[in-house]
PDB file of C-alpha atoms and ligand atoms in Angstrom:
ATOM      1  CA  UNK P   1     -17.289 -50.369  17.506  1.00 50.00           C
ATOM      2  CA  UNK P   2     -16.237 -53.005  20.105  1.00 56.00           C
ATOM      3  CA  UNK P   3     -13.009 -54.911  19.470  1.00 59.00           C
ATOM      4  CA  UNK P   4     -13.156 -58.697  18.888  1.00 67.00           C
ATOM      5  CA  UNK P   5     -11.699 -60.863  21.714  1.00 59.00           C
ATOM      6  CA  UNK P   6      -8.606 -61.640  19.574  1.00 59.00           C
ATOM      7  CA  UNK P   7      -8.076 -57.968  18.823  1.00 66.00           C
ATOM      8  CA  UNK P   8      -8.526 -57.075  22.507  1.00 59.00           C
ATOM      9  CA  UNK P   9      -5.962 -59.746  23.485  1.00 53.00           C
ATOM     10  CA  UNK P  10      -3.492 -58.385  20.895  1.00 58.00           C
ATOM     11  CA  UNK P  11      -4.015 -54.879  22.276  1.00 62.00           C
ATOM     12  CA  UNK P  12      -3.441 -56.098  25.856  1.00 54.00           C
ATOM     13  CA  UNK P  13      -0.234 -57.878  24.787  1.00 50.00           C
ATOM     14  CA  UNK P  14       1.020 -54.782  22.952  1.00 55.00           C
ATOM     15  CA  UNK P  15       0.322 -52.656  26.035  1.00 55.00           C
ATOM     16  CA  UNK P  16       2.021 -55.182  28.306  1.00 51.00           C
ATOM     17  CA  UNK P  17       5.045 -55.266  25.993  1.00 47.00           C
ATOM     18  CA  UNK P  18       5.279 -51.471  25.988  1.00 52.00           C
ATOM     19  CA  UNK P  19       5.065 -51.374  29.778  1.00 54.00           C
ATOM     20  CA  UNK P  20       7.671 -54.163  30.079  1.00 56.00           C
ATOM     21  CA  UNK P  21       4.958 -56.274  31.787  1.00 72.00           C
ATOM     22  CA  UNK P  22       4.639 -58.963  29.117  1.00 79.00           C
ATOM     23  CA  UNK P  23       5.560 -62.397  30.571  1.00 79.00           C
ATOM     24  CA  UNK P  24       8.250 -62.982  27.917  1.00 77.00           C
ATOM     25  CA  UNK P  25       9.844 -59.591  28.605  1.00 77.00           C
ATOM     26  CA  UNK P  26       9.694 -60.195  32.373  1.00 74.00           C
ATOM     27  CA  UNK P  27      11.138 -63.691  31.995  1.00 71.00           C
ATOM     28  CA  UNK P  28      13.998 -62.587  29.745  1.00 72.00           C
ATOM     29  CA  UNK P  29      14.783 -59.696  32.071  1.00 77.00           C
ATOM     30  CA  UNK P  30      14.865 -62.181  34.999  1.00 73.00           C
ATOM     31  CA  UNK P  31      17.226 -64.402  33.007  1.00 73.00           C
ATOM     32  CA  UNK P  32      19.587 -61.505  32.261  1.00 73.00           C
ATOM     33  CA  UNK P  33      19.632 -60.504  35.939  1.00 76.00           C
ATOM     34  CA  UNK P  34      20.045 -64.023  37.431  1.00 76.00           C
ATOM     35  CA  UNK P  35      21.058 -66.430  34.606  1.00 71.00           C
ATOM     36  CA  UNK P  36      22.162 -69.246  36.941  1.00 63.00           C
ATOM     37  CA  UNK P  37      19.026 -69.157  39.120  1.00 65.00           C
ATOM     38  CA  UNK P  38      16.599 -68.848  36.188  1.00 65.00           C
ATOM     39  CA  UNK P  39      18.510 -71.384  34.074  1.00 63.00           C
ATOM     40  CA  UNK P  40      16.414 -71.005  30.909  1.00 68.00           C
ATOM     41  CA  UNK P  41      15.915 -68.334  28.300  1.00 62.00           C
ATOM     42  CA  UNK P  42      12.223 -68.954  27.505  1.00 78.00           C
ATOM     43  CA  UNK P  43       9.260 -70.321  29.496  1.00 86.00           C
ATOM     44  CA  UNK P  44       7.889 -73.889  29.190  1.00 89.00           C
ATOM     45  CA  UNK P  45       5.681 -74.913  26.232  1.00 94.00           C
ATOM     46  CA  UNK P  46       1.937 -75.713  26.470  1.00 95.00           C
ATOM     47  CA  UNK P  47       2.636 -79.347  25.544  1.00 96.00           C
ATOM     48  CA  UNK P  48       5.107 -79.713  28.405  1.00 96.00           C
ATOM     49  CA  UNK P  49       2.607 -78.164  30.832  1.00 97.00           C
ATOM     50  CA  UNK P  50      -0.257 -80.476  29.765  1.00 97.00           C
ATOM     51  CA  UNK P  51       1.893 -83.608  29.934  1.00 97.00           C
ATOM     52  CA  UNK P  52       3.387 -82.720  33.312  1.00 98.00           C
ATOM     53  CA  UNK P  53      -0.025 -82.018  34.897  1.00 98.00           C
ATOM     54  CA  UNK P  54      -1.834 -84.970  33.282  1.00 98.00           C
ATOM     55  CA  UNK P  55      -1.035 -87.361  36.148  1.00 98.00           C
ATOM     56  CA  UNK P  56      -2.364 -85.182  38.963  1.00 98.00           C
ATOM     57  CA  UNK P  57      -5.447 -86.406  40.848  1.00 98.00           C
ATOM     58  CA  UNK P  58      -7.115 -82.977  41.021  1.00 98.00           C
ATOM     59  CA  UNK P  59     -10.155 -84.195  42.982  1.00 98.00           C
ATOM     60  CA  UNK P  60      -7.851 -85.147  45.863  1.00 97.00           C
ATOM     61  CA  UNK P  61      -5.646 -82.071  45.775  1.00 98.00           C
ATOM     62  CA  UNK P  62      -6.034 -79.557  48.575  1.00 98.00           C
ATOM     63  CA  UNK P  63      -2.527 -78.106  48.404  1.00 98.00           C
ATOM     64  CA  UNK P  64      -0.436 -77.825  45.241  1.00 98.00           C
ATOM     65  CA  UNK P  65       3.024 -76.253  45.599  1.00 98.00           C
ATOM     66  CA  UNK P  66       5.076 -74.887  42.718  1.00 98.00           C
ATOM     67  CA  UNK P  67       8.817 -74.164  42.970  1.00 98.00           C
ATOM     68  CA  UNK P  68      10.284 -71.567  40.621  1.00 96.00           C
ATOM     69  CA  UNK P  69       7.060 -70.326  38.970  1.00 96.00           C
ATOM     70  CA  UNK P  70       8.989 -67.527  37.205  1.00 93.00           C
ATOM     71  CA  UNK P  71       6.378 -65.414  35.396  1.00 92.00           C
ATOM     72  CA  UNK P  72       3.628 -67.968  36.108  1.00 94.00           C
ATOM     73  CA  UNK P  73       3.748 -70.111  32.967  1.00 93.00           C
ATOM     74  CA  UNK P  74       2.174 -73.036  34.860  1.00 96.00           C
ATOM     75  CA  UNK P  75       0.094 -71.106  37.425  1.00 97.00           C
ATOM     76  CA  UNK P  76      -3.001 -70.390  35.300  1.00 96.00           C
ATOM     77  CA  UNK P  77      -3.109 -74.008  34.079  1.00 97.00           C
ATOM     78  CA  UNK P  78      -2.894 -75.312  37.657  1.00 98.00           C
ATOM     79  CA  UNK P  79      -5.597 -72.920  38.896  1.00 98.00           C
ATOM     80  CA  UNK P  80      -7.853 -73.908  35.985  1.00 97.00           C
ATOM     81  CA  UNK P  81      -7.678 -77.575  37.042  1.00 98.00           C
ATOM     82  CA  UNK P  82      -7.747 -77.077  40.819  1.00 98.00           C
ATOM     83  CA  UNK P  83     -10.888 -77.450  42.986  1.00 98.00           C
ATOM     84  CA  UNK P  84     -12.522 -74.232  44.296  1.00 98.00           C
ATOM     85  CA  UNK P  85     -11.351 -74.977  47.855  1.00 98.00           C
ATOM     86  CA  UNK P  86      -7.758 -75.920  46.983  1.00 98.00           C
ATOM     87  CA  UNK P  87      -4.654 -73.740  47.384  1.00 98.00           C
ATOM     88  CA  UNK P  88      -1.681 -73.102  45.100  1.00 98.00           C
ATOM     89  CA  UNK P  89       1.479 -71.892  46.865  1.00 98.00           C
ATOM     90  CA  UNK P  90       4.135 -70.673  44.412  1.00 98.00           C
ATOM     91  CA  UNK P  91       7.642 -70.203  45.849  1.00 98.00           C
ATOM     92  CA  UNK P  92      10.359 -68.258  44.035  1.00 97.00           C
ATOM     93  CA  UNK P  93      13.622 -66.679  45.231  1.00 96.00           C
ATOM     94  CA  UNK P  94      13.313 -63.825  42.721  1.00 95.00           C
ATOM     95  CA  UNK P  95      11.418 -60.851  44.268  1.00 96.00           C
ATOM     96  CA  UNK P  96      10.722 -59.346  40.813  1.00 94.00           C
ATOM     97  CA  UNK P  97       8.884 -62.516  39.720  1.00 95.00           C
ATOM     98  CA  UNK P  98       6.952 -62.672  43.010  1.00 97.00           C
ATOM     99  CA  UNK P  99       5.699 -59.089  42.810  1.00 95.00           C
ATOM    100  CA  UNK P 100       4.852 -59.608  39.118  1.00 95.00           C
ATOM    101  CA  UNK P 101       2.788 -62.720  40.011  1.00 96.00           C
ATOM    102  CA  UNK P 102       1.007 -60.873  42.823  1.00 96.00           C
ATOM    103  CA  UNK P 103       0.033 -58.119  40.373  1.00 94.00           C
ATOM    104  CA  UNK P 104      -1.055 -60.495  37.589  1.00 94.00           C
ATOM    105  CA  UNK P 105      -2.861 -63.314  39.464  1.00 95.00           C
ATOM    106  CA  UNK P 106      -5.782 -62.228  41.610  1.00 95.00           C
ATOM    107  CA  UNK P 107      -7.327 -65.688  42.208  1.00 97.00           C
ATOM    108  CA  UNK P 108      -7.973 -66.037  45.963  1.00 98.00           C
ATOM    109  CA  UNK P 109      -6.643 -69.643  45.872  1.00 98.00           C
ATOM    110  CA  UNK P 110      -3.203 -68.354  44.848  1.00 98.00           C
ATOM    111  CA  UNK P 111      -0.386 -67.493  47.280  1.00 98.00           C
ATOM    112  CA  UNK P 112       2.997 -66.227  46.005  1.00 98.00           C
ATOM    113  CA  UNK P 113       5.862 -66.576  48.469  1.00 98.00           C
ATOM    114  CA  UNK P 114       9.302 -65.034  48.125  1.00 98.00           C
ATOM    115  CA  UNK P 115      11.600 -67.716  49.514  1.00 98.00           C
ATOM    116  CA  UNK P 116      13.510 -70.874  48.761  1.00 97.00           C
ATOM    117  CA  UNK P 117      12.090 -74.289  47.915  1.00 98.00           C
ATOM    118  CA  UNK P 118      14.536 -75.618  50.525  1.00 97.00           C
ATOM    119  CA  UNK P 119      12.208 -74.117  53.173  1.00 98.00           C
ATOM    120  CA  UNK P 120       9.029 -75.702  51.800  1.00 98.00           C
ATOM    121  CA  UNK P 121       7.969 -77.344  55.078  1.00 98.00           C
ATOM    122  CA  UNK P 122       8.246 -74.109  57.023  1.00 98.00           C
ATOM    123  CA  UNK P 123       6.399 -72.215  54.253  1.00 98.00           C
ATOM    124  CA  UNK P 124       3.452 -74.610  54.026  1.00 98.00           C
ATOM    125  CA  UNK P 125       3.202 -74.824  57.852  1.00 98.00           C
ATOM    126  CA  UNK P 126       3.078 -71.013  57.948  1.00 98.00           C
ATOM    127  CA  UNK P 127       0.035 -71.197  55.629  1.00 98.00           C
ATOM    128  CA  UNK P 128      -1.696 -73.784  57.832  1.00 98.00           C
ATOM    129  CA  UNK P 129      -0.830 -77.005  55.959  1.00 98.00           C
ATOM    130  CA  UNK P 130       0.835 -80.166  57.259  1.00 98.00           C
ATOM    131  CA  UNK P 131       1.422 -81.742  53.861  1.00 98.00           C
ATOM    132  CA  UNK P 132       1.317 -80.949  50.158  1.00 98.00           C
ATOM    133  CA  UNK P 133      -0.530 -83.252  47.754  1.00 98.00           C
ATOM    134  CA  UNK P 134       1.733 -82.384  44.817  1.00 98.00           C
ATOM    135  CA  UNK P 135       4.876 -80.331  44.373  1.00 98.00           C
ATOM    136  CA  UNK P 136       5.936 -79.151  40.909  1.00 98.00           C
ATOM    137  CA  UNK P 137       9.464 -77.984  40.209  1.00 97.00           C
ATOM    138  CA  UNK P 138      10.854 -75.889  37.387  1.00 91.00           C
ATOM    139  CA  UNK P 139      14.086 -75.290  39.294  1.00 94.00           C
ATOM    140  CA  UNK P 140      17.361 -75.528  37.370  1.00 91.00           C
ATOM    141  CA  UNK P 141      18.695 -78.330  39.649  1.00 90.00           C
ATOM    142  CA  UNK P 142      22.042 -78.686  37.913  1.00 85.00           C
ATOM    143  CA  UNK P 143      22.980 -75.008  38.384  1.00 86.00           C
ATOM    144  CA  UNK P 144      21.721 -74.534  41.958  1.00 89.00           C
ATOM    145  CA  UNK P 145      24.386 -73.752  44.592  1.00 90.00           C
ATOM    146  CA  UNK P 146      26.107 -76.851  46.048  1.00 91.00           C
ATOM    147  CA  UNK P 147      23.994 -78.765  48.564  1.00 94.00           C
ATOM    148  CA  UNK P 148      20.703 -77.052  47.683  1.00 95.00           C
ATOM    149  CA  UNK P 149      19.445 -79.732  45.220  1.00 95.00           C
ATOM    150  CA  UNK P 150      19.729 -82.646  47.696  1.00 96.00           C
ATOM    151  CA  UNK P 151      18.194 -80.503  50.463  1.00 97.00           C
ATOM    152  CA  UNK P 152      15.208 -79.552  48.252  1.00 98.00           C
ATOM    153  CA  UNK P 153      14.616 -83.200  47.248  1.00 98.00           C
ATOM    154  CA  UNK P 154      14.737 -84.361  50.905  1.00 98.00           C
ATOM    155  CA  UNK P 155      12.506 -81.542  52.190  1.00 98.00           C
ATOM    156  CA  UNK P 156      10.011 -82.197  49.390  1.00 98.00           C
ATOM    157  CA  UNK P 157       9.819 -85.917  50.187  1.00 98.00           C
ATOM    158  CA  UNK P 158       9.032 -84.945  53.799  1.00 98.00           C
ATOM    159  CA  UNK P 159       6.506 -82.297  52.817  1.00 98.00           C
ATOM    160  CA  UNK P 160       4.446 -84.622  50.562  1.00 98.00           C
ATOM    161  CA  UNK P 161       1.546 -86.745  51.780  1.00 98.00           C
ATOM    162  CA  UNK P 162       1.597 -90.477  51.077  1.00 98.00           C
ATOM    163  CA  UNK P 163       0.225 -90.989  47.546  1.00 97.00           C
ATOM    164  CA  UNK P 164       1.382 -87.524  46.450  1.00 98.00           C
ATOM    165  CA  UNK P 165       4.129 -86.797  43.953  1.00 98.00           C
ATOM    166  CA  UNK P 166       7.045 -84.531  43.127  1.00 98.00           C
ATOM    167  CA  UNK P 167       6.662 -83.400  39.483  1.00 98.00           C
ATOM    168  CA  UNK P 168       9.945 -82.312  37.941  1.00 98.00           C
ATOM    169  CA  UNK P 169      10.822 -81.040  34.454  1.00 96.00           C
ATOM    170  CA  UNK P 170      14.449 -80.527  33.526  1.00 92.00           C
ATOM    171  CA  UNK P 171      16.689 -80.252  30.499  1.00 88.00           C
ATOM    172  CA  UNK P 172      19.217 -82.699  31.955  1.00 89.00           C
ATOM    173  CA  UNK P 173      18.526 -86.223  33.286  1.00 90.00           C
ATOM    174  CA  UNK P 174      21.140 -85.527  35.981  1.00 90.00           C
ATOM    175  CA  UNK P 175      18.264 -84.470  38.251  1.00 93.00           C
ATOM    176  CA  UNK P 176      17.790 -88.203  38.955  1.00 95.00           C
ATOM    177  CA  UNK P 177      20.884 -87.960  41.194  1.00 94.00           C
ATOM    178  CA  UNK P 178      18.758 -85.817  43.525  1.00 96.00           C
ATOM    179  CA  UNK P 179      15.495 -87.758  43.201  1.00 97.00           C
ATOM    180  CA  UNK P 180      16.772 -91.350  43.463  1.00 97.00           C
ATOM    181  CA  UNK P 181      17.917 -91.192  47.119  1.00 97.00           C
ATOM    182  CA  UNK P 182      14.489 -89.864  48.226  1.00 97.00           C
ATOM    183  CA  UNK P 183      11.913 -91.613  46.019  1.00 98.00           C
ATOM    184  CA  UNK P 184      11.598 -95.328  45.221  1.00 96.00           C
ATOM    185  CA  UNK P 185       9.116 -95.054  42.345  1.00 97.00           C
ATOM    186  CA  UNK P 186       9.866 -92.532  39.601  1.00 98.00           C
ATOM    187  CA  UNK P 187       8.041 -92.389  36.247  1.00 98.00           C
ATOM    188  CA  UNK P 188       9.802 -90.752  33.315  1.00 98.00           C
ATOM    189  CA  UNK P 189       8.833 -89.248  29.950  1.00 97.00           C
ATOM    190  CA  UNK P 190      10.273 -86.782  27.446  1.00 96.00           C
ATOM    191  CA  UNK P 191       8.630 -83.729  25.828  1.00 95.00           C
ATOM    192  CA  UNK P 192      10.234 -82.811  22.535  1.00 95.00           C
ATOM    193  CA  UNK P 193       7.904 -79.835  21.915  1.00 92.00           C
ATOM    194  CA  UNK P 194       9.833 -77.562  24.240  1.00 92.00           C
ATOM    195  CA  UNK P 195      12.959 -75.436  23.818  1.00 88.00           C
ATOM    196  CA  UNK P 196      15.108 -77.292  24.657  1.00 89.00           C
ATOM    197  CA  UNK P 197      13.370 -80.727  24.865  1.00 93.00           C
ATOM    198  CA  UNK P 198      12.620 -81.610  28.481  1.00 94.00           C
ATOM    199  CA  UNK P 199      12.898 -84.646  30.739  1.00 95.00           C
ATOM    200  CA  UNK P 200       9.759 -85.168  32.850  1.00 97.00           C
ATOM    201  CA  UNK P 201       9.699 -87.042  36.163  1.00 98.00           C
ATOM    202  CA  UNK P 202       6.889 -88.007  38.520  1.00 98.00           C
ATOM    203  CA  UNK P 203       8.471 -89.110  41.812  1.00 98.00           C
ATOM    204  CA  UNK P 204       5.800 -90.808  43.950  1.00 98.00           C
ATOM    205  CA  UNK P 205       5.665 -90.897  47.727  1.00 97.00           C
ATOM    206  CA  UNK P 206       4.474 -94.463  48.351  1.00 94.00           C
TER     207      UNK P 206
HETATM  208  C1  SAM O 301      13.634 -72.139  34.543  1.00 66.19           C
HETATM  209  S1  SAM O 301      12.854 -70.946  35.586  1.00 66.19           S
HETATM  210  C2  SAM O 301      11.241 -71.718  35.625  1.00 66.19           C
HETATM  211  C3  SAM O 301      10.247 -70.964  34.860  1.00 66.19           C
HETATM  212  C4  SAM O 301       8.824 -71.460  34.797  1.00 66.19           C
HETATM  213  N1  SAM O 301       8.468 -72.370  35.856  1.00 66.19           N
HETATM  214  C5  SAM O 301       8.503 -72.073  33.441  1.00 66.19           C
HETATM  215  O1  SAM O 301       8.112 -73.230  33.379  1.00 66.19           O
HETATM  216  O2  SAM O 301       8.581 -71.396  32.426  1.00 66.19           O
HETATM  217  C6  SAM O 301      13.492 -71.303  37.200  1.00 66.19           C
HETATM  218  C7  SAM O 301      12.909 -70.481  38.360  1.00 66.19           C
HETATM  219  O3  SAM O 301      13.409 -70.996  39.589  1.00 66.19           O
HETATM  220  C8  SAM O 301      13.612 -69.917  40.510  1.00 66.19           C
HETATM  221  N2  SAM O 301      14.502 -70.417  41.587  1.00 66.19           N
HETATM  222  C9  SAM O 301      15.832 -70.687  41.540  1.00 66.19           C
HETATM  223  N3  SAM O 301      16.265 -71.206  42.722  1.00 66.19           N
HETATM  224  C10 SAM O 301      15.157 -71.305  43.527  1.00 66.19           C
HETATM  225  C11 SAM O 301      14.924 -71.809  44.856  1.00 66.19           C
HETATM  226  N4  SAM O 301      15.912 -72.309  45.611  1.00 66.19           N
HETATM  227  N5  SAM O 301      13.656 -71.774  45.346  1.00 66.19           N
HETATM  228  C12 SAM O 301      12.620 -71.272  44.604  1.00 66.19           C
HETATM  229  N6  SAM O 301      12.785 -70.773  43.352  1.00 66.19           N
HETATM  230  C13 SAM O 301      14.025 -70.797  42.814  1.00 66.19           C
HETATM  231  C14 SAM O 301      14.181 -68.819  39.616  1.00 66.19           C
HETATM  232  O4  SAM O 301      14.044 -67.552  40.200  1.00 66.19           O
HETATM  233  C15 SAM O 301      13.288 -69.002  38.365  1.00 66.19           C
HETATM  234  O5  SAM O 301      12.100 -68.245  38.470  1.00 66.19           O
END
């Protein structure tokens, strides 16, 4: 007898858990190894993802960049919304997360890069792009090494096309200290259905 889709999904999850490949296991392991760089104990909620991505103009997106994808909590949702000829470049400093993403996501529009968000311009140029339409960040800005937060904000402002935006979700509103010097127009919202509740920012390049 063939298993129902729900049963098959449960079986896949059980297998992934046993093999240590389940996203939650991978994420928690990443947190234990690099607590300061990962900055969170569990991935973002579905409600946070939907709200954060709701302001993206997908029809005019050729390049979407994600900083700190971790185990890819956002990646599938971005790929689902993206046009067939668009590209998603996901940049993470953690080699374990990058090789996990390369194994799990086989979509030809997806590129996983082991590197730092601070080098975004060099990374997108290396993949043939002058500008990004949107950049999404799940980086723990407040725990990044000194000087890295301001550098990432400045490099991102330079990497974006006019009309594009830097999408940032954070647990602390202190991230505004990094965004304010680079972006004149910043929209803000809060998502309570997340552990912990998150601050959401859309910093527009006008
Ligand atoms: C809180 S986790 C984000 C997880 C995921 N985006 C989510 O929503 O569940 C932060 C991620 O940022 C990565 N990271 C930290 N510093 C970075 C940097 N300078 N450039 C790129 N990624 C970085 C960490 O390795 C980690 O995967």
